Short mmCIF file of C-alpha atoms in Angstrom, two decimals:
data_model
loop_
_atom_site.label_atom_id
_atom_site.label_comp_id
_atom_site.label_asym_id
_atom_site.label_seq_id
_atom_site.Cartn_x
_atom_site.Cartn_y
_atom_site.Cartn_z
CA UNK J 1 -51.57 50.86 165.23
CA UNK J 2 -51.43 47.06 165.61
CA UNK J 3 -51.51 47.31 169.41
CA UNK J 4 -54.75 49.27 169.26
CA UNK J 5 -56.38 46.73 166.96
CA UNK J 6 -55.14 43.80 169.04
CA UNK J 7 -56.57 45.11 172.32
CA UNK J 8 -58.68 42.45 174.03
CA UNK J 9 -61.02 44.78 175.92
CA UNK J 10 -64.50 44.23 174.49
CA UNK J 11 -65.76 47.71 175.33
CA UNK J 12 -62.75 49.27 173.63
CA UNK J 13 -63.20 47.02 170.59
CA UNK J 14 -66.83 48.12 170.34
CA UNK J 15 -65.83 51.78 170.17
CA UNK J 16 -62.84 51.10 167.91
CA UNK J 17 -64.79 49.13 165.32
CA UNK J 18 -67.54 51.74 165.33
CA UNK J 19 -65.21 54.74 165.17
CA UNK J 20 -66.36 55.82 161.72
CA UNK J 21 -69.99 55.42 162.71
CA UNK J 22 -69.37 57.58 165.78
CA UNK J 23 -67.68 60.16 163.56
CA UNK J 24 -70.69 60.26 161.24
CA UNK J 25 -73.06 60.59 164.18
CA UNK J 26 -71.00 63.50 165.48
CA UNK J 27 -71.00 65.23 162.10
CA UNK J 28 -74.76 64.83 161.75
CA UNK J 29 -75.30 66.17 165.26
CA UNK J 30 -73.27 69.26 164.33
CA UNK J 31 -75.35 69.61 161.17
CA UNK J 32 -78.63 69.44 163.10
CA UNK J 33 -77.15 71.92 165.57
CA UNK J 34 -76.77 74.35 162.69
CA UNK J 35 -80.35 73.62 161.61
CA UNK J 36 -81.71 74.57 165.03
CA UNK J 37 -78.95 77.18 165.54
CA UNK J 38 -78.21 75.82 168.99
CA UNK J 39 -75.06 74.78 170.82
CA UNK J 40 -75.46 73.33 174.33
CA UNK J 41 -79.03 74.71 174.34
CA UNK J 42 -77.73 78.24 173.68
CA UNK J 43 -78.85 80.04 170.52
CA UNK J 44 -76.13 80.86 168.00
CA UNK J 45 -76.82 83.94 165.90
CA UNK J 46 -74.79 83.47 162.73
CA UNK J 47 -76.95 85.76 160.57
CA UNK J 48 -79.13 88.75 161.55
CA UNK J 49 -82.56 87.75 162.83
CA UNK J 50 -85.60 88.11 160.62
CA UNK J 51 -87.60 89.70 163.46
CA UNK J 52 -87.31 93.34 164.52
CA UNK J 53 -88.38 94.44 167.99
CA UNK J 54 -87.60 98.09 167.21
CA UNK J 55 -90.15 98.21 164.39
CA UNK J 56 -92.82 96.79 166.69
CA UNK J 57 -91.96 99.28 169.44
CA UNK J 58 -91.97 102.26 167.09
CA UNK J 59 -95.33 101.45 165.49
CA UNK J 60 -97.07 100.26 168.65
CA UNK J 61 -96.13 103.25 170.78
CA UNK J 62 -94.97 101.23 173.78
CA UNK J 63 -94.40 103.61 176.68
CA UNK J 64 -92.26 103.07 179.76
CA UNK J 65 -95.39 102.49 181.83
CA UNK J 66 -96.64 99.89 179.34
CA UNK J 67 -93.30 98.08 179.37
CA UNK J 68 -93.25 98.13 183.18
CA UNK J 69 -96.66 96.45 183.35
CA UNK J 70 -96.08 93.86 180.61
CA UNK J 71 -93.19 91.48 181.15
CA UNK J 72 -94.01 89.60 177.93
CA UNK J 73 -94.44 91.40 174.60
CA UNK J 74 -95.91 89.99 171.39
CA UNK J 75 -94.39 90.60 167.97
CA UNK J 76 -97.03 90.86 165.25
CA UNK J 77 -95.67 89.80 161.84
CA UNK J 78 -98.50 91.70 160.14
CA UNK J 79 -96.99 95.00 161.32
CA UNK J 80 -94.73 96.47 158.66
CA UNK J 81 -91.04 95.92 159.39
CA UNK J 82 -91.50 93.42 162.21
CA UNK J 83 -90.93 90.28 160.13
CA UNK J 84 -88.26 90.84 157.50
CA UNK J 85 -88.22 87.34 156.03
CA UNK J 86 -87.13 83.79 156.85
CA UNK J 87 -83.76 83.08 158.42
CA UNK J 88 -81.09 82.19 155.81
CA UNK J 89 -80.41 78.73 157.29
CA UNK J 90 -82.31 76.81 159.92
CA UNK J 91 -84.47 78.11 162.75
CA UNK J 92 -84.29 81.79 163.64
CA UNK J 93 -82.37 81.97 166.97
CA UNK J 94 -84.77 84.64 168.25
CA UNK J 95 -87.24 81.82 168.93
CA UNK J 96 -85.08 80.76 171.90
CA UNK J 97 -86.17 83.97 173.66
CA UNK J 98 -89.87 83.46 172.96
CA UNK J 99 -92.28 82.05 175.52
CA UNK J 100 -93.93 79.91 172.84
CA UNK J 101 -90.73 78.51 171.37
CA UNK J 102 -91.59 74.97 172.55
CA UNK J 103 -94.99 75.12 170.87
CA UNK J 104 -93.40 76.31 167.65
CA UNK J 105 -90.56 73.77 167.67
CA UNK J 106 -92.81 70.86 168.65
CA UNK J 107 -95.15 71.58 165.75
CA UNK J 108 -92.21 71.88 163.36
CA UNK J 109 -90.47 68.70 164.57
CA UNK J 110 -93.69 66.69 164.49
CA UNK J 111 -94.38 67.65 160.87
CA UNK J 112 -90.77 67.07 159.82
CA UNK J 113 -90.82 63.60 161.43
CA UNK J 114 -93.89 62.63 159.40
CA UNK J 115 -92.39 64.04 156.19
CA UNK J 116 -89.10 62.18 156.68
CA UNK J 117 -90.98 58.99 157.56
CA UNK J 118 -93.19 59.01 154.46
CA UNK J 119 -90.23 59.77 152.20
CA UNK J 120 -88.18 57.02 153.85
CA UNK J 121 -90.94 54.40 153.50
CA UNK J 122 -91.70 55.39 149.91
CA UNK J 123 -88.00 54.98 149.11
CA UNK J 124 -88.14 51.50 150.63
CA UNK J 125 -91.08 50.53 148.40
CA UNK J 126 -89.16 51.83 145.37
CA UNK J 127 -86.17 49.67 146.32
CA UNK J 128 -88.47 46.65 146.07
CA UNK J 129 -88.62 47.31 142.32
CA UNK J 130 -84.99 46.26 141.98
CA UNK J 131 -85.72 43.02 143.85
CA UNK J 132 -88.61 42.15 141.55
CA UNK J 133 -86.56 42.93 138.43
CA UNK J 134 -83.57 40.95 139.74
CA UNK J 135 -85.64 37.84 140.46
CA UNK J 136 -87.59 38.15 137.22
CA UNK J 137 -90.90 38.68 139.03
CA UNK J 138 -92.05 41.57 136.89
CA UNK J 139 -95.70 40.82 137.57
CA UNK J 140 -95.13 42.06 141.12
CA UNK J 141 -94.37 45.53 139.77
CA UNK J 142 -98.02 45.94 138.77
CA UNK J 143 -99.62 43.70 141.38
CA UNK J 144 -97.63 44.78 144.45
CA UNK J 145 -95.30 47.76 144.02
CA UNK J 146 -97.78 50.01 142.21
CA UNK J 147 -100.66 49.32 144.65
CA UNK J 148 -98.33 49.80 147.62
CA UNK J 149 -97.09 53.15 146.34
CA UNK J 150 -100.66 54.22 145.54
CA UNK J 151 -101.87 53.26 149.02
CA UNK J 152 -98.96 54.91 150.83
CA UNK J 153 -98.80 58.12 148.82
CA UNK J 154 -102.56 58.41 148.38
CA UNK J 155 -103.07 58.60 152.14
CA UNK J 156 -99.90 59.67 153.90
CA UNK J 157 -98.24 61.27 150.91
CA UNK J 158 -101.34 63.44 150.70
CA UNK J 159 -100.85 64.35 154.37
CA UNK J 160 -97.32 65.51 153.55
CA UNK J 161 -98.74 67.52 150.64
CA UNK J 162 -101.21 69.24 152.99
CA UNK J 163 -98.41 70.19 155.40
CA UNK J 164 -96.18 71.66 152.70
CA UNK J 165 -99.11 73.34 150.94
CA UNK J 166 -100.16 75.04 154.18
CA UNK J 167 -96.58 76.18 154.81
CA UNK J 168 -96.38 77.77 151.37
CA UNK J 169 -99.87 79.21 150.96
CA UNK J 170 -100.91 80.40 154.42
CA UNK J 171 -99.34 83.75 155.28
CA UNK J 172 -99.19 85.67 158.56
CA UNK J 173 -102.21 87.72 157.51
CA UNK J 174 -104.43 84.63 157.23
CA UNK J 175 -102.80 82.53 159.97
CA UNK J 176 -105.58 83.25 162.49
CA UNK J 177 -108.21 81.66 160.23
CA UNK J 178 -105.99 78.90 158.81
CA UNK J 179 -107.75 75.50 158.62
CA UNK J 180 -106.60 72.53 160.69
CA UNK J 181 -104.83 69.77 158.77
CA UNK J 182 -105.73 67.24 161.46
CA UNK J 183 -109.46 67.90 161.08
CA UNK J 184 -109.16 67.75 157.28
CA UNK J 185 -107.33 64.41 157.50
CA UNK J 186 -109.93 62.92 159.85
CA UNK J 187 -112.80 64.15 157.68
CA UNK J 188 -111.05 62.61 154.70
CA UNK J 189 -111.66 59.09 156.06
CA UNK J 190 -115.15 59.92 157.33
CA UNK J 191 -116.20 61.42 153.96
CA UNK J 192 -117.49 64.48 155.80
CA UNK J 193 -116.62 68.14 156.19
CA UNK J 194 -116.54 70.68 158.98
CA UNK J 195 -118.34 73.99 158.36
CA UNK J 196 -115.85 75.89 160.52
CA UNK J 197 -112.76 74.33 158.93
CA UNK J 198 -112.30 76.02 155.58
CA UNK J 199 -110.81 73.99 152.69
CA UNK J 200 -107.22 74.65 151.72
CA UNK J 201 -107.95 74.61 147.99
CA UNK J 202 -111.01 74.34 145.70
CA UNK J 203 -112.78 70.95 145.43
CA UNK J 204 -110.69 69.52 148.25
CA UNK J 205 -113.45 67.14 149.38
CA UNK J 206 -113.68 65.55 145.93
CA UNK J 207 -109.92 65.03 145.78
CA UNK J 208 -109.82 63.52 149.26
CA UNK J 209 -112.74 61.15 148.61
CA UNK J 210 -111.10 60.02 145.36
CA UNK J 211 -107.81 59.31 147.12
CA UNK J 212 -109.49 57.27 149.87
CA UNK J 213 -111.48 55.20 147.36
CA UNK J 214 -108.36 54.68 145.26
CA UNK J 215 -106.36 53.57 148.30
CA UNK J 216 -109.09 51.15 149.39
CA UNK J 217 -109.27 49.76 145.85
CA UNK J 218 -105.58 48.83 146.11
CA UNK J 219 -106.24 46.45 149.02
CA UNK J 220 -108.01 43.69 146.99
CA UNK J 221 -105.37 44.06 144.28
CA UNK J 222 -102.64 43.52 146.86
CA UNK J 223 -104.55 40.65 148.43
CA UNK J 224 -105.62 38.71 145.33
CA UNK J 225 -103.47 39.97 142.46
CA UNK J 226 -100.33 37.90 142.93
CA UNK J 227 -102.08 34.66 144.08
CA UNK J 228 -104.51 34.70 141.15
CA UNK J 229 -101.69 35.39 138.72
CA UNK J 230 -99.57 32.52 140.07
CA UNK J 231 -102.49 30.10 140.16
CA UNK J 232 -103.54 30.97 136.62
CA UNK J 233 -99.99 30.62 135.35
CA UNK J 234 -99.16 27.36 137.13
CA UNK J 235 -102.46 25.46 136.87
CA UNK J 236 -101.83 24.07 133.35
CA UNK J 237 -98.48 22.67 134.51
CA UNK J 238 -100.04 21.11 137.58
CA UNK J 239 -102.77 19.43 135.52
CA UNK J 240 -100.23 17.87 133.15
CA UNK J 241 -98.03 16.50 135.88
CA UNK J 242 -98.34 12.78 136.71
CA UNK J 243 -98.67 11.82 140.35
CA UNK J 244 -95.36 9.99 140.38
CA UNK J 245 -93.52 12.99 139.01
CA UNK J 246 -94.93 15.14 141.80
CA UNK J 247 -93.60 12.81 144.48
CA UNK J 248 -90.18 12.67 142.78
CA UNK J 249 -90.05 16.44 142.64
CA UNK J 250 -91.00 16.68 146.30
CA UNK J 251 -88.20 14.34 147.26
CA UNK J 252 -85.77 16.09 144.96
CA UNK J 253 -86.63 19.47 146.36
CA UNK J 254 -85.64 18.38 149.84
CA UNK J 255 -82.22 17.38 148.53
CA UNK J 256 -81.48 20.74 146.95
CA UNK J 257 -78.67 22.45 148.89
CA UNK J 258 -79.79 25.98 147.97
CA UNK J 259 -83.55 25.55 148.32
CA UNK J 260 -85.19 28.56 149.88
CA UNK J 261 -87.70 28.62 152.69
CA UNK J 262 -90.77 28.98 150.50
CA UNK J 263 -89.97 25.76 148.65
CA UNK J 264 -88.75 27.32 145.40
CA UNK J 265 -85.18 27.08 144.22
CA UNK J 266 -83.25 30.20 143.35
CA UNK J 267 -83.63 29.52 139.61
CA UNK J 268 -87.38 29.21 139.97
CA UNK J 269 -87.52 32.46 141.94
CA UNK J 270 -85.61 34.27 139.22
CA UNK J 271 -88.02 32.88 136.65
CA UNK J 272 -90.94 34.20 138.66
CA UNK J 273 -92.47 30.77 139.11
CA UNK J 274 -92.32 27.31 137.54
CA UNK J 275 -90.73 26.28 134.27
CA UNK J 276 -91.24 23.19 132.11
CA UNK J 277 -88.11 21.42 133.29
CA UNK J 278 -88.24 22.02 137.02
CA UNK J 279 -91.70 22.44 138.56
CA UNK J 280 -92.44 23.00 142.21
CA UNK J 281 -95.64 22.27 144.01
CA UNK J 282 -97.93 25.28 144.39
CA UNK J 283 -100.40 25.13 147.27
CA UNK J 284 -103.15 27.73 146.72
CA UNK J 285 -103.99 28.05 150.42
CA UNK J 286 -100.36 28.77 151.32
CA UNK J 287 -100.04 31.38 148.58
CA UNK J 288 -103.24 33.12 149.65
CA UNK J 289 -102.25 33.01 153.33
CA UNK J 290 -98.80 34.41 152.62
CA UNK J 291 -100.22 37.22 150.50
CA UNK J 292 -102.92 37.99 153.09
CA UNK J 293 -100.26 38.36 155.79
CA UNK J 294 -98.21 40.61 153.52
CA UNK J 295 -101.23 42.78 152.68
CA UNK J 296 -102.36 43.18 156.28
CA UNK J 297 -98.82 43.88 157.42
CA UNK J 298 -98.30 46.57 154.79
CA UNK J 299 -101.66 48.33 155.19
CA UNK J 300 -101.52 48.41 158.98
CA UNK J 301 -97.81 49.13 158.85
CA UNK J 302 -98.37 52.29 156.85
CA UNK J 303 -100.31 53.66 159.82
CA UNK J 304 -98.15 52.32 162.64
CA UNK J 305 -94.84 52.96 160.88
CA UNK J 306 -95.75 56.57 160.14
CA UNK J 307 -96.59 57.06 163.81
CA UNK J 308 -93.35 55.29 164.74
CA UNK J 309 -91.32 57.97 162.98
CA UNK J 310 -92.62 60.43 165.58
CA UNK J 311 -89.89 58.98 167.81
CA UNK J 312 -87.60 61.42 165.97
CA UNK J 313 -89.64 64.26 167.44
CA UNK J 314 -89.53 62.70 170.92
CA UNK J 315 -85.77 62.14 170.76
CA UNK J 316 -85.12 65.70 169.64
CA UNK J 317 -87.37 67.10 172.36
CA UNK J 318 -85.73 64.97 175.07
CA UNK J 319 -82.24 65.91 173.93
CA UNK J 320 -83.09 69.62 173.83
CA UNK J 321 -84.64 69.53 177.30
CA UNK J 322 -81.67 67.65 178.77
CA UNK J 323 -79.30 70.22 177.27
CA UNK J 324 -81.41 73.01 178.74
CA UNK J 325 -81.47 71.39 182.19
CA UNK J 326 -77.71 70.80 182.25
CA UNK J 327 -77.00 74.39 181.29
CA UNK J 328 -79.55 75.91 183.68
CA UNK J 329 -78.68 73.71 186.67
CA UNK J 330 -74.88 73.62 186.29
CA UNK J 331 -73.19 76.14 184.01
CA UNK J 332 -75.69 78.94 184.55
CA UNK J 333 -75.24 78.73 188.32
CA UNK J 334 -71.47 78.73 187.94
CA UNK J 335 -71.50 81.73 185.64
CA UNK J 336 -73.74 83.55 188.12
CA UNK J 337 -71.37 82.88 191.01
CA UNK J 338 -68.19 83.62 189.12
CA UNK J 339 -68.70 87.25 188.21
CA UNK J 340 -65.69 88.34 190.25
CA UNK J 341 -62.35 87.61 188.59
CA UNK J 342 -60.87 85.82 191.57
CA UNK J 343 -64.02 83.85 192.32
CA UNK J 344 -64.47 82.82 188.68
CA UNK J 345 -61.12 81.06 188.62
CA UNK J 346 -62.05 79.00 191.67
CA UNK J 347 -65.71 78.31 190.92
CA UNK J 348 -65.85 77.79 187.17
CA UNK J 349 -63.13 75.14 186.97
CA UNK J 350 -64.92 72.44 189.03
CA UNK J 351 -68.33 73.48 187.71
CA UNK J 352 -67.17 73.22 184.11
CA UNK J 353 -65.57 69.85 184.89
CA UNK J 354 -68.89 68.60 186.27
CA UNK J 355 -70.72 70.06 183.27
CA UNK J 356 -68.31 68.35 180.86
CA UNK J 357 -68.59 64.97 182.60
CA UNK J 358 -72.39 65.07 182.67
CA UNK J 359 -72.51 66.25 179.06
CA UNK J 360 -70.39 63.31 177.92
CA UNK J 361 -72.15 60.76 180.14
CA UNK J 362 -75.74 61.89 179.56
CA UNK J 363 -75.90 63.69 176.22
CA UNK J 364 -73.20 61.84 174.30
CA UNK J 365 -73.24 58.31 175.72
CA UNK J 366 -76.81 57.84 176.94
CA UNK J 367 -78.60 60.00 174.38
CA UNK J 368 -76.25 58.94 171.59
CA UNK J 369 -76.90 55.26 172.28
CA UNK J 370 -80.64 55.91 172.49
CA UNK J 371 -80.62 57.77 169.18
CA UNK J 372 -78.58 54.99 167.55
CA UNK J 373 -80.97 52.29 168.75
CA UNK J 374 -84.01 54.23 167.57
CA UNK J 375 -82.37 54.82 164.18
CA UNK J 376 -81.58 51.10 163.99
CA UNK J 377 -85.23 50.29 164.72
CA UNK J 378 -86.48 52.70 162.04
CA UNK J 379 -84.19 51.15 159.42
CA UNK J 380 -84.73 47.51 160.34
CA UNK J 381 -88.50 47.62 160.80
CA UNK J 382 -90.16 50.67 159.26
CA UNK J 383 -87.82 50.92 156.26
CA UNK J 384 -86.63 47.41 155.43
CA UNK J 385 -90.00 45.68 155.75
CA UNK J 386 -91.00 47.51 152.56
CA UNK J 387 -88.56 45.53 150.41
CA UNK J 388 -86.54 43.03 152.49
CA UNK J 389 -87.98 39.63 153.35
CA UNK J 390 -85.09 38.06 155.22
CA UNK J 391 -86.57 34.56 155.11
CA UNK J 392 -83.15 32.92 155.18
CA UNK J 393 -82.35 29.49 153.74
CA UNK J 394 -84.05 26.14 154.07
CA UNK J 395 -82.84 24.23 157.11
CA UNK J 396 -80.49 21.39 156.20
CA UNK J 397 -80.08 19.19 159.31
CA UNK J 398 -76.73 17.52 159.88
CA UNK J 399 -76.80 13.75 159.41
CA UNK J 400 -74.00 11.18 159.53
CA UNK J 401 -75.51 9.41 156.54
CA UNK J 402 -75.07 12.47 154.36
CA UNK J 403 -71.51 12.89 155.66
CA UNK J 404 -70.56 9.29 154.89
CA UNK J 405 -71.89 9.61 151.35
#
């Protein structure tokens, strides 16, 4: 309605303009709720569980005296009939009853955060291919994109491979003696091995040493490849240029309305460098410094950005714990007091109102804003720095002389 759009309240305008974004966030939260099979921290059993307590009780011979002495019971998936298979969709809701459900979910969320982060960053590097093709800088495909992908996937892509390989190849029967991925990954950089940490597959040490050497070999290519190519390509033009022509070009470059920050016009950028008609000055020290900054930023960023994606794990853990606290400290108390029909009508109404208000204020507004800001950070920094420069345009100061002309 026009009246809704014309409202002058800034807070209302913020929500109104972001209504579709809020809708998408709500839909994705429902989707992740189905993944974890939780609603307000309560497990939702859509399909039958893949774990059977009856099979464990029948084959273990648990007596009444044993059950009276043991408040916590352990389900052994190696016992026939106890584990019937994975849950059809998402996390099995029976984990919400387990004492070690936090340990299980934390391990799962940590690994999924790393997997999503590596895939997201690799996709950002691939998007840089379209930039290089668009600007005609095809030499950067071999001198930048390929080394970046090799460095990223050779180290952290291999970590993702180890996680998925262990998920697929380690069964419940061999889980007790399963090797540690963390120790393998540390030994990979130290070129060593642990006698007590068995390899996941044959000749694993050779593969890991090869990947580390290959990743390290990409660093000098990233550092020197593009500068040497540009210097070799532009040096003949620079030698043929008279001194007067250089000064004219410098002055002319400052007058270009669409000159970019790095001193090249858009046509020169699309050509991947200088042409015979319009040549720009190439300073070797500036090119080397720019490429050194880019190389250091990318190599260190692969480590820090991968760790930064662990914020997904932290956000999920915080949200789950807040949901659990709200239910246990508000609704659970109300449901315990309102077992009588007459009392329930009096007690549950204000308690549910308080639960609804705190859910909206804490889980939806506070946690939703926090999740949005963290997602914004992951896209702007960890993702976009793989392909987006954002250097802007060359500053063109306002002068009255230029206006009069």
